[in-house]
Structure formats: structure tokens, C-alpha cells
mmCIF file of C-alpha atoms and ligand atoms in Angstrom:
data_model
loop_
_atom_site.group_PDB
_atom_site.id
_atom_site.type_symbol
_atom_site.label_atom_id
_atom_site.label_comp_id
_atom_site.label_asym_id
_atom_site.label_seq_id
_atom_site.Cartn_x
_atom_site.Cartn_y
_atom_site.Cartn_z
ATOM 1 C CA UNK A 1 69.208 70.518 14.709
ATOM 2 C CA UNK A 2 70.129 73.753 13.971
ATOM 3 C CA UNK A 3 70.528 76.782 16.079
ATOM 4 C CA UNK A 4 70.512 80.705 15.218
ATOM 5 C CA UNK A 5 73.317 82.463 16.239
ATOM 6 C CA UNK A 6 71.364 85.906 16.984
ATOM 7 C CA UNK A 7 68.568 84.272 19.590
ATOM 8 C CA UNK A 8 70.729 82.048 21.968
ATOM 9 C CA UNK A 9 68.838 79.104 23.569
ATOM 10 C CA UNK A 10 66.609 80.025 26.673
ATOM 11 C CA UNK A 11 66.949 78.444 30.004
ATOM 12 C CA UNK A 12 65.156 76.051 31.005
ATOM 13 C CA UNK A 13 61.262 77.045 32.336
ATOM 14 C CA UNK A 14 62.274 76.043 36.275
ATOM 15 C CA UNK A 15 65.622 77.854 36.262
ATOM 16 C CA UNK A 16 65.819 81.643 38.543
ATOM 17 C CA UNK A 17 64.434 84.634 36.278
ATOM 18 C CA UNK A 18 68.332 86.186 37.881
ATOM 19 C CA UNK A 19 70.944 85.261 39.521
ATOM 20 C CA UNK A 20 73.972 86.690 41.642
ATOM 21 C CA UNK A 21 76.527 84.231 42.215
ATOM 22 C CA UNK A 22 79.498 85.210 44.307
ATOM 23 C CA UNK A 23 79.198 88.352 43.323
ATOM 24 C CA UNK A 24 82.017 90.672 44.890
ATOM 25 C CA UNK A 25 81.174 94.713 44.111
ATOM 26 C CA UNK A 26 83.831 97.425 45.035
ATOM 27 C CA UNK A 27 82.467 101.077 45.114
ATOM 28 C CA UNK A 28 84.849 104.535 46.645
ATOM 29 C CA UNK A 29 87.581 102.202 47.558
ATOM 30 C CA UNK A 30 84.993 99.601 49.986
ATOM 31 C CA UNK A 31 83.741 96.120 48.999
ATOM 32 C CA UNK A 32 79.837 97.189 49.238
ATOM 33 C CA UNK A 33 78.987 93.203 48.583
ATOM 34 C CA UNK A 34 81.461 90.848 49.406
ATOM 35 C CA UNK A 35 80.222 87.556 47.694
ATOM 36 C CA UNK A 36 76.853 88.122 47.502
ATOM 37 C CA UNK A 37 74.729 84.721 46.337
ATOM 38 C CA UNK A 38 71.253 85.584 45.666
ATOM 39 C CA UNK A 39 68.458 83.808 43.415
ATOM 40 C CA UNK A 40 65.419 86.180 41.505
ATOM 41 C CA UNK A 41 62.341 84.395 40.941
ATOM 42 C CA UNK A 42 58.690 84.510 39.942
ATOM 43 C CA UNK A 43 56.379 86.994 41.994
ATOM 44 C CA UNK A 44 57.370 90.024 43.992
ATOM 45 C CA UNK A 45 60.214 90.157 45.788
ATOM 46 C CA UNK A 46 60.688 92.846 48.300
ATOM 47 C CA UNK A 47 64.454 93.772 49.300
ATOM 48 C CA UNK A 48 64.637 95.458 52.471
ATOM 49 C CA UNK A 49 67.468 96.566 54.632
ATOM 50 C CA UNK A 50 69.397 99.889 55.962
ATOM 51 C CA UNK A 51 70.285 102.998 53.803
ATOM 52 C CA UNK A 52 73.727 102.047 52.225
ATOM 53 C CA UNK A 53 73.393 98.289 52.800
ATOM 54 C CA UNK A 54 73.835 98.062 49.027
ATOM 55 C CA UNK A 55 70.083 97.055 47.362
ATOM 56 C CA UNK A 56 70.750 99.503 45.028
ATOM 57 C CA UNK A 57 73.826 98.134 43.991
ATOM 58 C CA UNK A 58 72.640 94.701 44.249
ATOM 59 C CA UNK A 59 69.847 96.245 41.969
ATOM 60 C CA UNK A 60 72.221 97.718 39.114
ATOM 61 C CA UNK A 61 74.377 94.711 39.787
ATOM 62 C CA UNK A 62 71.207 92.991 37.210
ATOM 63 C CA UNK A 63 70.377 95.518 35.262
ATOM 64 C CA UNK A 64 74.053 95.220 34.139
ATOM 65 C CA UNK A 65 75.043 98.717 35.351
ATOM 66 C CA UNK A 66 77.406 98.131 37.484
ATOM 67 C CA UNK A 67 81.324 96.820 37.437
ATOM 68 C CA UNK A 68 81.244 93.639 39.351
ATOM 69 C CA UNK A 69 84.873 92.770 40.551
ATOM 70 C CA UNK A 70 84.333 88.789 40.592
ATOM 71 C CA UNK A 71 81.714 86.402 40.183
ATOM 72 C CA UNK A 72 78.579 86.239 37.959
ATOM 73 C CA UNK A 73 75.171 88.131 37.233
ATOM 74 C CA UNK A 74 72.982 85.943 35.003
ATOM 75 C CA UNK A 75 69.139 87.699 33.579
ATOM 76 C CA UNK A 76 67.113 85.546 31.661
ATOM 77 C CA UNK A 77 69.862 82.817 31.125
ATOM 78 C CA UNK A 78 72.261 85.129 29.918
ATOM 79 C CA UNK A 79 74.822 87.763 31.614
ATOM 80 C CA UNK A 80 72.963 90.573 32.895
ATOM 81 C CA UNK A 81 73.190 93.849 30.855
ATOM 82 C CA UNK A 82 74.257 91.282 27.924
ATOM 83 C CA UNK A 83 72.127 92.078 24.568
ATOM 84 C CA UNK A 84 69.389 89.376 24.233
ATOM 85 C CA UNK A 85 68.153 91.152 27.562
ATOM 86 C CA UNK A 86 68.031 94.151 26.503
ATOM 87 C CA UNK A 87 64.409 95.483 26.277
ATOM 88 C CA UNK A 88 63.489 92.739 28.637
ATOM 89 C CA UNK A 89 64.555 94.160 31.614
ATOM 90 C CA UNK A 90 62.924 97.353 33.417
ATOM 91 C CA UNK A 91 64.634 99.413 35.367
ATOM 92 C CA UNK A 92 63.473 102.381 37.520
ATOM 93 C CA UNK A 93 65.979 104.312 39.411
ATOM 94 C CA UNK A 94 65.521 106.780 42.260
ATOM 95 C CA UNK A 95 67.101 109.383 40.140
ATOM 96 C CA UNK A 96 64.889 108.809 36.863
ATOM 97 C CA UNK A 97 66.093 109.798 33.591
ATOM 98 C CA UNK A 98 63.971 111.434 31.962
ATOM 99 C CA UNK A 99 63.676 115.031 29.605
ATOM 100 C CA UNK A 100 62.262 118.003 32.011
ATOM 101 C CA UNK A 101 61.334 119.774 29.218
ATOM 102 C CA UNK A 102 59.447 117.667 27.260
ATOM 103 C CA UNK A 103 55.807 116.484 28.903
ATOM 104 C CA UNK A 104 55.113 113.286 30.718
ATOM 105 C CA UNK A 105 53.248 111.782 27.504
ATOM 106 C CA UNK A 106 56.372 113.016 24.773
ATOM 107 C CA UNK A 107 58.710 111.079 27.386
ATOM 108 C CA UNK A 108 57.050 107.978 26.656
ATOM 109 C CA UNK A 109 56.305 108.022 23.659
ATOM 110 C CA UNK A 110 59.969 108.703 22.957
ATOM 111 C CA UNK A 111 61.356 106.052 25.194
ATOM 112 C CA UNK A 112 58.120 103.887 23.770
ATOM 113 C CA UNK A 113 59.645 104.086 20.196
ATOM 114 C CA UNK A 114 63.076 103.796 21.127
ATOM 115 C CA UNK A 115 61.976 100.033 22.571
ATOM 116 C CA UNK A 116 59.626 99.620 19.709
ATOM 117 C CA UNK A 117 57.097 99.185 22.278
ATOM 118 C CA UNK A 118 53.926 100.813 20.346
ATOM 119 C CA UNK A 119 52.014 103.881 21.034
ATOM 120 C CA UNK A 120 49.533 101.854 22.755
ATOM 121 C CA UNK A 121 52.027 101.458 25.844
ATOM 122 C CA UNK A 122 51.844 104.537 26.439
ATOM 123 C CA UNK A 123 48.243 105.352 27.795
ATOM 124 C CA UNK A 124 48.927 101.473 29.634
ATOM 125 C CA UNK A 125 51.931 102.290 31.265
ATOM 126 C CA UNK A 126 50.114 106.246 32.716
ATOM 127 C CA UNK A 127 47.213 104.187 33.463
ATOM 128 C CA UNK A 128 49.072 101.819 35.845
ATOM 129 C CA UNK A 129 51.045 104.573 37.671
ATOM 130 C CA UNK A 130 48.171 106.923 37.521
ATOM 131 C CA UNK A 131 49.309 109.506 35.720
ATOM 132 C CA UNK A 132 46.882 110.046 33.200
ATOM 133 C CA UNK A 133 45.316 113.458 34.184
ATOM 134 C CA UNK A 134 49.512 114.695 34.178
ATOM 135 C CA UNK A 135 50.182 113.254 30.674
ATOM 136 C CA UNK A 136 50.166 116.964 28.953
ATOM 137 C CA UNK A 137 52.242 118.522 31.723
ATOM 138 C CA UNK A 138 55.828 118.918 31.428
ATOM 139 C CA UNK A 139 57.720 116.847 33.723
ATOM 140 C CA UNK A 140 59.867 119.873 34.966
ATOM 141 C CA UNK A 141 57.093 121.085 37.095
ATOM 142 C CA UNK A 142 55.894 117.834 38.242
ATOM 143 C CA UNK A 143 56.839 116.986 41.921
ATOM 144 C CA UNK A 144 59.043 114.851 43.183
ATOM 145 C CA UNK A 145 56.545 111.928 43.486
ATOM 146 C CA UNK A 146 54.894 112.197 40.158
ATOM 147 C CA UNK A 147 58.694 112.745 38.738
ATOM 148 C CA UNK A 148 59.251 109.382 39.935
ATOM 149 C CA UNK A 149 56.096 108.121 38.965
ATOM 150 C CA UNK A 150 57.443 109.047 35.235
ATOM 151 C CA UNK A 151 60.357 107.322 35.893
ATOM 152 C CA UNK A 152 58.034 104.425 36.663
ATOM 153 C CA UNK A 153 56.103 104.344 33.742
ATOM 154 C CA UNK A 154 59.150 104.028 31.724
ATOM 155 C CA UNK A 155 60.333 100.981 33.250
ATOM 156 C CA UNK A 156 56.897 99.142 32.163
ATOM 157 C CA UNK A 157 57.178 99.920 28.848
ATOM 158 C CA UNK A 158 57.124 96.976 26.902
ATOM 159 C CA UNK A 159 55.905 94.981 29.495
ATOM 160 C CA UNK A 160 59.478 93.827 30.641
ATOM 161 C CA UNK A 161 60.233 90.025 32.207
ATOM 162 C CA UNK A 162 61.836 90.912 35.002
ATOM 163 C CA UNK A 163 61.283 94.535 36.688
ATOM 164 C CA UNK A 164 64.040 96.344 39.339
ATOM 165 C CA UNK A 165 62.082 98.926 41.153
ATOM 166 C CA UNK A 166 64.497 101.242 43.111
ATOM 167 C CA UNK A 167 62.304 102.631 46.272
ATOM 168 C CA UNK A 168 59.602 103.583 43.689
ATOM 169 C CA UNK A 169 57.030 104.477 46.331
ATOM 170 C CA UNK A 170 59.120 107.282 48.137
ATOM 171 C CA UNK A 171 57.301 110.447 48.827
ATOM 172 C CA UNK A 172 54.074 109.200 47.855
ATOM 173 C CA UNK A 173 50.816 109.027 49.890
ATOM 174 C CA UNK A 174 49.372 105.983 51.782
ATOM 175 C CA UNK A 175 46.575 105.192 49.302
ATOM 176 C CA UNK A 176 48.983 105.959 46.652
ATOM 177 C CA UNK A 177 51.588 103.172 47.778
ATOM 178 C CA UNK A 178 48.815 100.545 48.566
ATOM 179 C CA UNK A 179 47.445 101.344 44.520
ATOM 180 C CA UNK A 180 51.267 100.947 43.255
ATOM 181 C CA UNK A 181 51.640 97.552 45.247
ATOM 182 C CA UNK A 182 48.467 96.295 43.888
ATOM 183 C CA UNK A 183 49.855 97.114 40.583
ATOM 184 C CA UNK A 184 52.978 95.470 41.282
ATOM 185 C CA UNK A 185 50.763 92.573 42.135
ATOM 186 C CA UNK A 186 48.762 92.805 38.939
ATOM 187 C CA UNK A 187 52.554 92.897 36.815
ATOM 188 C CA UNK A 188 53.629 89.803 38.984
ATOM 189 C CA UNK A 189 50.413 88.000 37.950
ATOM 190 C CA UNK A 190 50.924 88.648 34.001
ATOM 191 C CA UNK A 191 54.271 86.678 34.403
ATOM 192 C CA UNK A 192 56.793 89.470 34.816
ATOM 193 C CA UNK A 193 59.141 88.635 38.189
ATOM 194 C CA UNK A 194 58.868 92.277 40.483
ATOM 195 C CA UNK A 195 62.036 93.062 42.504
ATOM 196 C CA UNK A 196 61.198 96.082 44.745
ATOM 197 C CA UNK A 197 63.830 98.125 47.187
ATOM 198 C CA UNK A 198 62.783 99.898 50.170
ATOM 199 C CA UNK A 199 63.310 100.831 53.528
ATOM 200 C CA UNK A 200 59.996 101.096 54.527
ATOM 201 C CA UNK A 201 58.894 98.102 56.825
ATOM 202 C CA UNK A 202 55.204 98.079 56.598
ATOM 203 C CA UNK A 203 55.770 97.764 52.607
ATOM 204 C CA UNK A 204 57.888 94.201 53.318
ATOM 205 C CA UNK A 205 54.042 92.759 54.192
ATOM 206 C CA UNK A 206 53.295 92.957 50.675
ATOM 207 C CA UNK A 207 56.017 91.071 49.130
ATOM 208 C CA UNK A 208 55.532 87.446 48.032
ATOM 209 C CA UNK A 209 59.364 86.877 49.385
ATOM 210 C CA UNK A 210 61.565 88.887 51.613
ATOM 211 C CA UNK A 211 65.115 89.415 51.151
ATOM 212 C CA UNK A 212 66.775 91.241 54.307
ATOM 213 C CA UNK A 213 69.824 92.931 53.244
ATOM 214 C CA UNK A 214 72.702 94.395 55.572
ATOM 215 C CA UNK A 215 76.146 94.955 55.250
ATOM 216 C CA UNK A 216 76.154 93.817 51.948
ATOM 217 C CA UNK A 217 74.652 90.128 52.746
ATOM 218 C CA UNK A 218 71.206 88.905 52.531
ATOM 219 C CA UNK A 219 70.280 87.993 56.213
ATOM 220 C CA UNK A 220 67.461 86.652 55.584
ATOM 221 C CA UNK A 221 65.314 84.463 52.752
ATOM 222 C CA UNK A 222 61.476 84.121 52.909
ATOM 223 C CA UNK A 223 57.952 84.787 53.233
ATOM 224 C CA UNK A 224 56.797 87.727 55.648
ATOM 225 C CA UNK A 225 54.793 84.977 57.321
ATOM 226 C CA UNK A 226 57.937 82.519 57.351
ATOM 227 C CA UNK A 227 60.336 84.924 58.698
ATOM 228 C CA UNK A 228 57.877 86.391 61.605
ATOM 229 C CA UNK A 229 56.955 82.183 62.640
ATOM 230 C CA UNK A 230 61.075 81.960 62.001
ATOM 231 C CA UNK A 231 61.810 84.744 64.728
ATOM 232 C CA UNK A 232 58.484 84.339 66.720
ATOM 233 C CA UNK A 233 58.167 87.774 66.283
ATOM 234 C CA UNK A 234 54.921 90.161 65.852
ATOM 235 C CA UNK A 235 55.877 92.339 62.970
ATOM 236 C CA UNK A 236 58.906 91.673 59.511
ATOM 237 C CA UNK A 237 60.294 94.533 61.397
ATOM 238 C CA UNK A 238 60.711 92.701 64.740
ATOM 239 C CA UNK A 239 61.218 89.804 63.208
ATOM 240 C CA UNK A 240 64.843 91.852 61.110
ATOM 241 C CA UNK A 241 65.560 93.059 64.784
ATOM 242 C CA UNK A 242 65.418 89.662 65.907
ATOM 243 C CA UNK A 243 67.747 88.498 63.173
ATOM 244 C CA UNK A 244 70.233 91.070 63.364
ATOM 245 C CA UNK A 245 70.587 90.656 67.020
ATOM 246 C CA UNK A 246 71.294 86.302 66.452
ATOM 247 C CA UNK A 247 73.754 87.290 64.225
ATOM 248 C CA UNK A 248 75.619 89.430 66.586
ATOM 249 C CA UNK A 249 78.716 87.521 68.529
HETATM 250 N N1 ATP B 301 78.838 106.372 43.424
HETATM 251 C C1 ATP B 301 79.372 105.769 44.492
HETATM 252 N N2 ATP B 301 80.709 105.798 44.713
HETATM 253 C C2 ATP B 301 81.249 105.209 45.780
HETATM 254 N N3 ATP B 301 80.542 104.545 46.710
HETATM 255 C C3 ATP B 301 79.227 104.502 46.562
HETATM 256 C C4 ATP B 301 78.562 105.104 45.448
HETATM 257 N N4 ATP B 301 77.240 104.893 45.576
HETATM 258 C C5 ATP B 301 77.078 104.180 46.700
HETATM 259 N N5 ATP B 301 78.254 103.946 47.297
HETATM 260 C C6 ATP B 301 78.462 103.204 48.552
HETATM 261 O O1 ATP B 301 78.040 101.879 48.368
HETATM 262 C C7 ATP B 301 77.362 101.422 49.544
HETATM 263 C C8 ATP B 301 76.039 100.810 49.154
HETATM 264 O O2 ATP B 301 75.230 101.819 48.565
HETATM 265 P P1 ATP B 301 73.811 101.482 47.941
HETATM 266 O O3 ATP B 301 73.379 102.721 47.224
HETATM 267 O O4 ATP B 301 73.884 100.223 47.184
HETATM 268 O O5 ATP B 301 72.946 101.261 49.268
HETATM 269 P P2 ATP B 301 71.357 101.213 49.444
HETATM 270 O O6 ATP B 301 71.094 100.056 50.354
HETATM 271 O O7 ATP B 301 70.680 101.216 48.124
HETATM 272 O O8 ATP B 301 71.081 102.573 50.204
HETATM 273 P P3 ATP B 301 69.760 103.531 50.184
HETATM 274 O O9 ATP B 301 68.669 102.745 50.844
HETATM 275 O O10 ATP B 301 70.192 104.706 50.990
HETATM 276 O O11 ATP B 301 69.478 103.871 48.758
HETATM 277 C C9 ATP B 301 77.262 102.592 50.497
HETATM 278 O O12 ATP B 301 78.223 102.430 51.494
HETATM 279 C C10 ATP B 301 77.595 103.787 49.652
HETATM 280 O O13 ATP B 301 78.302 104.716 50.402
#
């Protein structure tokens, strides 16, 4: 049997689309996750939890952005930000990167050919963050929503395994949001594995799995459904009240 050196073997089918294990991350002289263990699977999984509990470093922690001071970050079978997952990971940022002065559709289409991806991605990826009727505007006078709505877009290109959506629903309207998580849905469906930040509560209903973040440490592992029977409680908010307070001396 012989193996190619350039396409390392895959894992095997049942193994975690990512994993964190141990992972220890130092940021302005604090440790922001102290030994954080965490598995990434199939479907989408929402990550919830205080402003500056560290999701977002958790977040670049697997998209191989960020200096992890000990343990291990492993995408697709290999260490995260490593090169045969390159391309196969999406990333969108609250801060997205993307040229002001070119328009939304020139954005793409540059970001579409530096993946390879195909021109054809292009109209798919506006179409799924609704975006078409801004495609000839120039992102510089976009607002802040449809800005990150670009920033969006990119991230799909290429129809990425495993997607790491920072907040990406921020600023935008109620029937906006619920059309983004049915999208998310839709992205989960075709096989890709959907990890979504955000602080907003009534979004953690729509997540397949819940991870409750704070201080660094994932409080809490499950189901919306699981974690309110877990708690007894009405709401995924009450029930991350009632989980806080247990863990409280
Ligand atoms: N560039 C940085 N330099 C130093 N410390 C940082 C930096 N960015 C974030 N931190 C610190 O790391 C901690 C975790 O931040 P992180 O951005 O991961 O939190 P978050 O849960 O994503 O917050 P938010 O919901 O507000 O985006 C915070 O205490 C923050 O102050």
C-alpha cells in the first residue's frame, strides 16, 4: 500500500469534525482559556456565553489564528490552520476583511478565485446571505449589517467543511436572523459542521447543540431541550442562570 505524501490520510468517518484538547490560550498578559477540552461535530453548534468569555478566541483557536500556549487544536484530522485545511475551513469574523472600495460582487469574485472556488459561487454564496440586489454596490457604503453580511458570503465560498461564524447576525433585523439560521440549517444539512458565536439567548433555541461558555470553560454541553429538562428551567437562558448559580461555592 502506498501513500501520497501531499494528501495525508483522513480520519476516520466517526471521529469530531475539531477538536480542542487542553488547550491553554494567553492573551494581554491573562490566560483567556485555561485548558479548554471541547469536541466540534456534525450540525450546528451554537456557542453562547458573556462578552469576553473567550468564544472568539476559542473560535480563532480552529481556524488556526491564534498562538495556543499548550495543548492541541485538531480540524479535519489534522492541526488546525495546518495546510491540507486550508480552503476547507470558513471563517467569518466580526471585523470582516474585505476591500471597501471594490463592490460586494468584485470581493467575491476575487476571494472566489483566490480559493479556486468558480464564478458560480459567487451568485450562491449572495443568494444565501441575501445580498443579491447589493452585489453592484461598493461595500464602503454598505452598512454595518450588510458589511457583515459580505464578510459572510466569503466564508461560504467553496462550500467549506467546517464553518466558524463569529456573531454573524449582529445588527440585523428579526426576519433577517430567522432567514440566516435557516440557512445555517440548510449548510448543516449539505454536510458542512456550523459553529456559531453569540450572545443573544433567543438565537441558542436554534442550535442543534449548546455550548455555554464562561470564564474561559464550557459550562455546559447539550441540546436546548437537554439543558432546560437538565436545569428544570423555562427558557436556555434560565436554564445558563441556573448553571452558573450551581457552580458558585
Ligand atoms: N487582542 C487582544 N489582546 C489582549 N487580550 C485580548 C485581545 N482580544 C481579546 N482579549 C481578551 O481575551 C478575553 C477573551 O476575549 P474574546 O474576544 O475571546 O471574548 P468573546 O467571548 O468573544 O467576547 P465578545 O462576545 O465580546 O466578542 C477577554 O478578556 C479580552 O479582554
Amino acid at each position: 500500500m502506498s501513500t501520497s505524501r501531499s494528501r495525508p490520510p483522513e480520519p476516520p468517518a466517526d471521529a469530531p469534525v475539531a477538536e480542542l484538547a487542553g488547550v491553554v490560550v494567553r492573551r494581554g498578559g491573562r490566560t483567556v482559556l485555561p485548558g479548554l477540552d471541547v469536541r466540534i461535530g456534525h450540525g450546528v453548534t451554537g456557542l453562547l456565553g458573556p462578552s469576553g468569555c473567550g468564544k472568539t478566541t476559542l473560535m480563532r483557536a480552529l481556524v488556526g489564528s491564534q498562538v495556543v500556549t499548550s495543548g492541541s487544536v485538531t480540524v479535519l484530522g489534522h492541526p488546525a490552520g495546518s495546510a491540507p485545511v486550508r480552503g476547507r475551513v470558513g471563517y467569518a469574523t466580526q471585523a470582516a476583511g474585505v476591500y471597501d472600495d471594490l463592490t460586494v460582487a468584485q470581493n467575491l469574485a476575487f476571494f472566489a478565485r483566490v480559493l479556486r472556488a468558480g464564478g458560480a459561487e459567487v451568485d450562491r454564496v449572495l443568494e444565501v446571505v441575501d445580498l443579491h440586489e447589493q452585489r453592484g454596490q461598493v461595500v464602503g457604503r454598505l452598512s454595518g449589517g450588510q458589511r457583515g453580511r459580505v464578510g459572510l458570503a466569503l466564508a461560504l465560498l467553496g462550500r467549506p467543511e467546517l464553518l466558524v461564524l463569529d456573531e454573524p447576525t449582529v445588527g440585523l433585523d428579526p426576519v433577517l436572523r430567522a432567514r440566516l439560521w435557516t440557512r445555517f440549517h440548510e449548510l448543516a444539512a449539505d454536510g458542512a459542521a456550523v459553529l456559531v458565536s453569540s450572545h443573544v439567548m433567543d438565537e441558542a433555541e436554534r442550535c442543534d447543540r449548546l455550548l455555554l461558555m464562561r470564564e474561559g470553560r464550557v459550562v455546559a454541553d447539550g441540546t436546548p431541550a437537554g439543558l432546560r429538562e437538565r436545569t428544570g428551567a423555562a427558557s436556555v437562558e434560565d436554564a445558563f442562570v441556573a448553571l452558573v448559580r450551581g457552580e458558585q461555592p
